[in-house]
Amino acid sequence: RTPSARMLVVDGTHTDSPAAAAGLRPGDVILKVGETETIDGADWERALLGGTAGQKYEVTFKRSDKVEKTALTLASFTGGRATLNNEVAVQTAPVTDRFWQQLGLRLTALPEA
């Protein structure tokens, strides 16, 4: 990847989260989730779309100059929703906060500079 290429970089992981259990660390660059290449948070979300608690995904990432793989197991979502008229659940948290709450993973786009 060139220095100006967009990348999905792990900003942090939450203790006892699926991301921490998978061994992901701040600075890791997520390259692929399953068969989906990732360059931004939308790719990450698309790769996990429809996944259920307990489902495993192979995550390919780059740490320093080495490409590695790990298994990330999804956990149940435990927050971030509010009920409207007792029937419709709407998301109240931004996408980046949902990643943090559900996966214990905070992602940040790497600036071009």
PDB file of C-alpha atoms in Angstrom:
ATOM      1  CA  ARG A   1       0.000   0.000   0.000  1.00  0.00           C
ATOM      2  CA  THR A   2       1.178   3.463  -0.762  1.00  0.00           C
ATOM      3  CA  PRO A   3       1.396   6.093   2.005  1.00  0.00           C
ATOM      4  CA  SER A   4      -1.624   7.886   0.499  1.00  0.00           C
ATOM      5  CA  ALA A   5      -3.786   4.729   0.393  1.00  0.00           C
ATOM      6  CA  ARG A   6      -6.827   4.597   2.670  1.00  0.00           C
ATOM      7  CA  MET A   7      -6.454   2.106   5.497  1.00  0.00           C
ATOM      8  CA  LEU A   8      -8.549   0.822   8.378  1.00  0.00           C
ATOM      9  CA  VAL A   9      -6.390   1.100  11.504  1.00  0.00           C
ATOM     10  CA  VAL A  10      -7.232  -0.249  14.966  1.00  0.00           C
ATOM     11  CA  ASP A  11      -7.288   2.736  17.307  1.00  0.00           C
ATOM     12  CA  GLY A  12      -7.912   0.690  20.463  1.00  0.00           C
ATOM     13  CA  THR A  13      -9.590  -2.390  21.875  1.00  0.00           C
ATOM     14  CA  HIS A  14     -11.774  -2.802  24.936  1.00  0.00           C
ATOM     15  CA  THR A  15     -10.675  -5.291  27.611  1.00  0.00           C
ATOM     16  CA  ASP A  16     -12.475  -8.658  27.395  1.00  0.00           C
ATOM     17  CA  SER A  17     -13.907  -7.773  23.969  1.00  0.00           C
ATOM     18  CA  PRO A  18     -13.997 -10.009  20.881  1.00  0.00           C
ATOM     19  CA  ALA A  19     -11.294  -7.806  19.320  1.00  0.00           C
ATOM     20  CA  ALA A  20      -9.008  -8.144  22.345  1.00  0.00           C
ATOM     21  CA  ALA A  21      -9.675 -11.891  22.502  1.00  0.00           C
ATOM     22  CA  ALA A  22      -8.700 -12.125  18.815  1.00  0.00           C
ATOM     23  CA  GLY A  23      -5.397 -10.446  19.660  1.00  0.00           C
ATOM     24  CA  LEU A  24      -5.968  -7.239  17.700  1.00  0.00           C
ATOM     25  CA  ARG A  25      -3.915  -4.287  18.949  1.00  0.00           C
ATOM     26  CA  PRO A  26      -3.772  -0.551  18.363  1.00  0.00           C
ATOM     27  CA  GLY A  27      -1.872   0.146  15.156  1.00  0.00           C
ATOM     28  CA  ASP A  28      -2.952  -3.052  13.396  1.00  0.00           C
ATOM     29  CA  VAL A  29      -4.152  -2.362   9.847  1.00  0.00           C
ATOM     30  CA  ILE A  30      -7.227  -4.452   8.973  1.00  0.00           C
ATOM     31  CA  LEU A  31      -6.801  -5.760   5.415  1.00  0.00           C
ATOM     32  CA  LYS A  32      -9.609  -8.288   5.099  1.00  0.00           C
ATOM     33  CA  VAL A  33     -12.576  -9.706   7.015  1.00  0.00           C
ATOM     34  CA  GLY A  34     -13.555 -13.094   5.632  1.00  0.00           C
ATOM     35  CA  GLU A  35     -13.410 -12.589   1.863  1.00  0.00           C
ATOM     36  CA  THR A  36     -14.107  -8.825   2.063  1.00  0.00           C
ATOM     37  CA  GLU A  37     -11.175  -6.452   1.631  1.00  0.00           C
ATOM     38  CA  THR A  38     -11.396  -3.487   4.007  1.00  0.00           C
ATOM     39  CA  ILE A  39     -10.206   0.056   3.511  1.00  0.00           C
ATOM     40  CA  ASP A  40     -12.747   1.836   5.714  1.00  0.00           C
ATOM     41  CA  GLY A  41     -15.409   1.321   8.370  1.00  0.00           C
ATOM     42  CA  ALA A  42     -18.130   0.746   5.774  1.00  0.00           C
ATOM     43  CA  ASP A  43     -16.221  -2.277   4.431  1.00  0.00           C
ATOM     44  CA  TRP A  44     -15.807  -3.591   7.988  1.00  0.00           C
ATOM     45  CA  GLU A  45     -19.524  -3.217   8.690  1.00  0.00           C
ATOM     46  CA  ARG A  46     -20.475  -4.767   5.330  1.00  0.00           C
ATOM     47  CA  ALA A  47     -18.239  -7.776   6.027  1.00  0.00           C
ATOM     48  CA  LEU A  48     -19.949  -8.413   9.374  1.00  0.00           C
ATOM     49  CA  LEU A  49     -23.483  -7.592   8.175  1.00  0.00           C
ATOM     50  CA  GLY A  50     -25.884 -10.364   9.070  1.00  0.00           C
ATOM     51  CA  GLY A  51     -23.440 -12.021  11.461  1.00  0.00           C
ATOM     52  CA  THR A  52     -24.769 -13.531  14.664  1.00  0.00           C
ATOM     53  CA  ALA A  53     -23.343 -13.914  18.155  1.00  0.00           C
ATOM     54  CA  GLY A  54     -20.844 -16.759  18.197  1.00  0.00           C
ATOM     55  CA  GLN A  55     -20.079 -16.531  14.476  1.00  0.00           C
ATOM     56  CA  LYS A  56     -16.365 -16.507  13.651  1.00  0.00           C
ATOM     57  CA  TYR A  57     -14.688 -14.392  10.995  1.00  0.00           C
ATOM     58  CA  GLU A  58     -11.129 -14.674   9.780  1.00  0.00           C
ATOM     59  CA  VAL A  59      -9.484 -11.250  10.011  1.00  0.00           C
ATOM     60  CA  THR A  60      -6.333 -10.552   8.020  1.00  0.00           C
ATOM     61  CA  PHE A  61      -4.297  -7.664   9.359  1.00  0.00           C
ATOM     62  CA  LYS A  62      -0.881  -6.098   9.075  1.00  0.00           C
ATOM     63  CA  ARG A  63       1.233  -5.515  12.188  1.00  0.00           C
ATOM     64  CA  SER A  64       4.505  -3.729  11.533  1.00  0.00           C
ATOM     65  CA  ASP A  65       5.581  -5.308   8.228  1.00  0.00           C
ATOM     66  CA  LYS A  66       4.053  -8.729   8.847  1.00  0.00           C
ATOM     67  CA  VAL A  67       0.646  -9.898   7.548  1.00  0.00           C
ATOM     68  CA  GLU A  68      -1.180 -12.049  10.095  1.00  0.00           C
ATOM     69  CA  LYS A  69      -4.574 -13.739  10.497  1.00  0.00           C
ATOM     70  CA  THR A  70      -6.799 -14.236  13.516  1.00  0.00           C
ATOM     71  CA  ALA A  71     -10.331 -15.402  14.285  1.00  0.00           C
ATOM     72  CA  LEU A  72     -12.799 -12.811  15.569  1.00  0.00           C
ATOM     73  CA  THR A  73     -15.917 -14.219  17.277  1.00  0.00           C
ATOM     74  CA  LEU A  74     -18.934 -11.905  17.359  1.00  0.00           C
ATOM     75  CA  ALA A  75     -20.609 -11.227  20.699  1.00  0.00           C
ATOM     76  CA  SER A  76     -24.179 -10.186  21.481  1.00  0.00           C
ATOM     77  CA  PHE A  77     -24.940  -6.474  21.184  1.00  0.00           C
ATOM     78  CA  THR A  78     -25.750  -5.136  24.653  1.00  0.00           C
ATOM     79  CA  GLY A  79     -26.562  -1.453  24.159  1.00  0.00           C
ATOM     80  CA  GLY A  80     -26.874   1.576  21.940  1.00  0.00           C
ATOM     81  CA  ARG A  81     -30.547   1.243  21.045  1.00  0.00           C
ATOM     82  CA  ALA A  82     -33.591   3.168  22.135  1.00  0.00           C
ATOM     83  CA  THR A  83     -37.213   2.104  21.720  1.00  0.00           C
ATOM     84  CA  LEU A  84     -39.621   4.361  19.834  1.00  0.00           C
ATOM     85  CA  ASN A  85     -43.349   3.709  20.421  1.00  0.00           C
ATOM     86  CA  ASN A  86     -42.388   0.364  22.006  1.00  0.00           C
ATOM     87  CA  GLU A  87     -42.135  -1.151  18.527  1.00  0.00           C
ATOM     88  CA  VAL A  88     -39.258   0.293  16.538  1.00  0.00           C
ATOM     89  CA  ALA A  89     -35.653   0.202  17.731  1.00  0.00           C
ATOM     90  CA  VAL A  90     -33.469   2.985  16.366  1.00  0.00           C
ATOM     91  CA  GLN A  91     -29.725   3.335  16.556  1.00  0.00           C
ATOM     92  CA  THR A  92     -28.672   6.136  18.862  1.00  0.00           C
ATOM     93  CA  ALA A  93     -24.912   5.662  18.733  1.00  0.00           C
ATOM     94  CA  PRO A  94     -22.651   6.644  15.810  1.00  0.00           C
ATOM     95  CA  VAL A  95     -21.141   3.751  13.827  1.00  0.00           C
ATOM     96  CA  THR A  96     -17.740   4.149  15.504  1.00  0.00           C
ATOM     97  CA  ASP A  97     -19.353   3.894  18.942  1.00  0.00           C
ATOM     98  CA  ARG A  98     -21.307   0.790  17.869  1.00  0.00           C
ATOM     99  CA  PHE A  99     -18.030  -0.898  16.857  1.00  0.00           C
ATOM    100  CA  TRP A 100     -16.626  -0.051  20.296  1.00  0.00           C
ATOM    101  CA  GLN A 101     -19.723  -1.269  22.152  1.00  0.00           C
ATOM    102  CA  GLN A 102     -20.258  -4.441  20.144  1.00  0.00           C
ATOM    103  CA  LEU A 103     -16.745  -5.540  19.258  1.00  0.00           C
ATOM    104  CA  GLY A 104     -14.558  -3.587  21.657  1.00  0.00           C
ATOM    105  CA  LEU A 105     -12.758  -2.222  18.622  1.00  0.00           C
ATOM    106  CA  ARG A 106     -12.175   1.444  17.789  1.00  0.00           C
ATOM    107  CA  LEU A 107     -11.200   2.165  14.183  1.00  0.00           C
ATOM    108  CA  THR A 108      -9.766   5.352  12.740  1.00  0.00           C
ATOM    109  CA  ALA A 109      -9.161   6.329   9.133  1.00  0.00           C
ATOM    110  CA  LEU A 110      -5.502   7.057   8.477  1.00  0.00           C
ATOM    111  CA  PRO A 111      -5.016  10.592   7.096  1.00  0.00           C
ATOM    112  CA  GLU A 112      -3.409  10.893   3.662  1.00  0.00           C
ATOM    113  CA  ALA A 113      -0.505  12.879   5.116  1.00  0.00           C
TER     114      ALA A 113
END
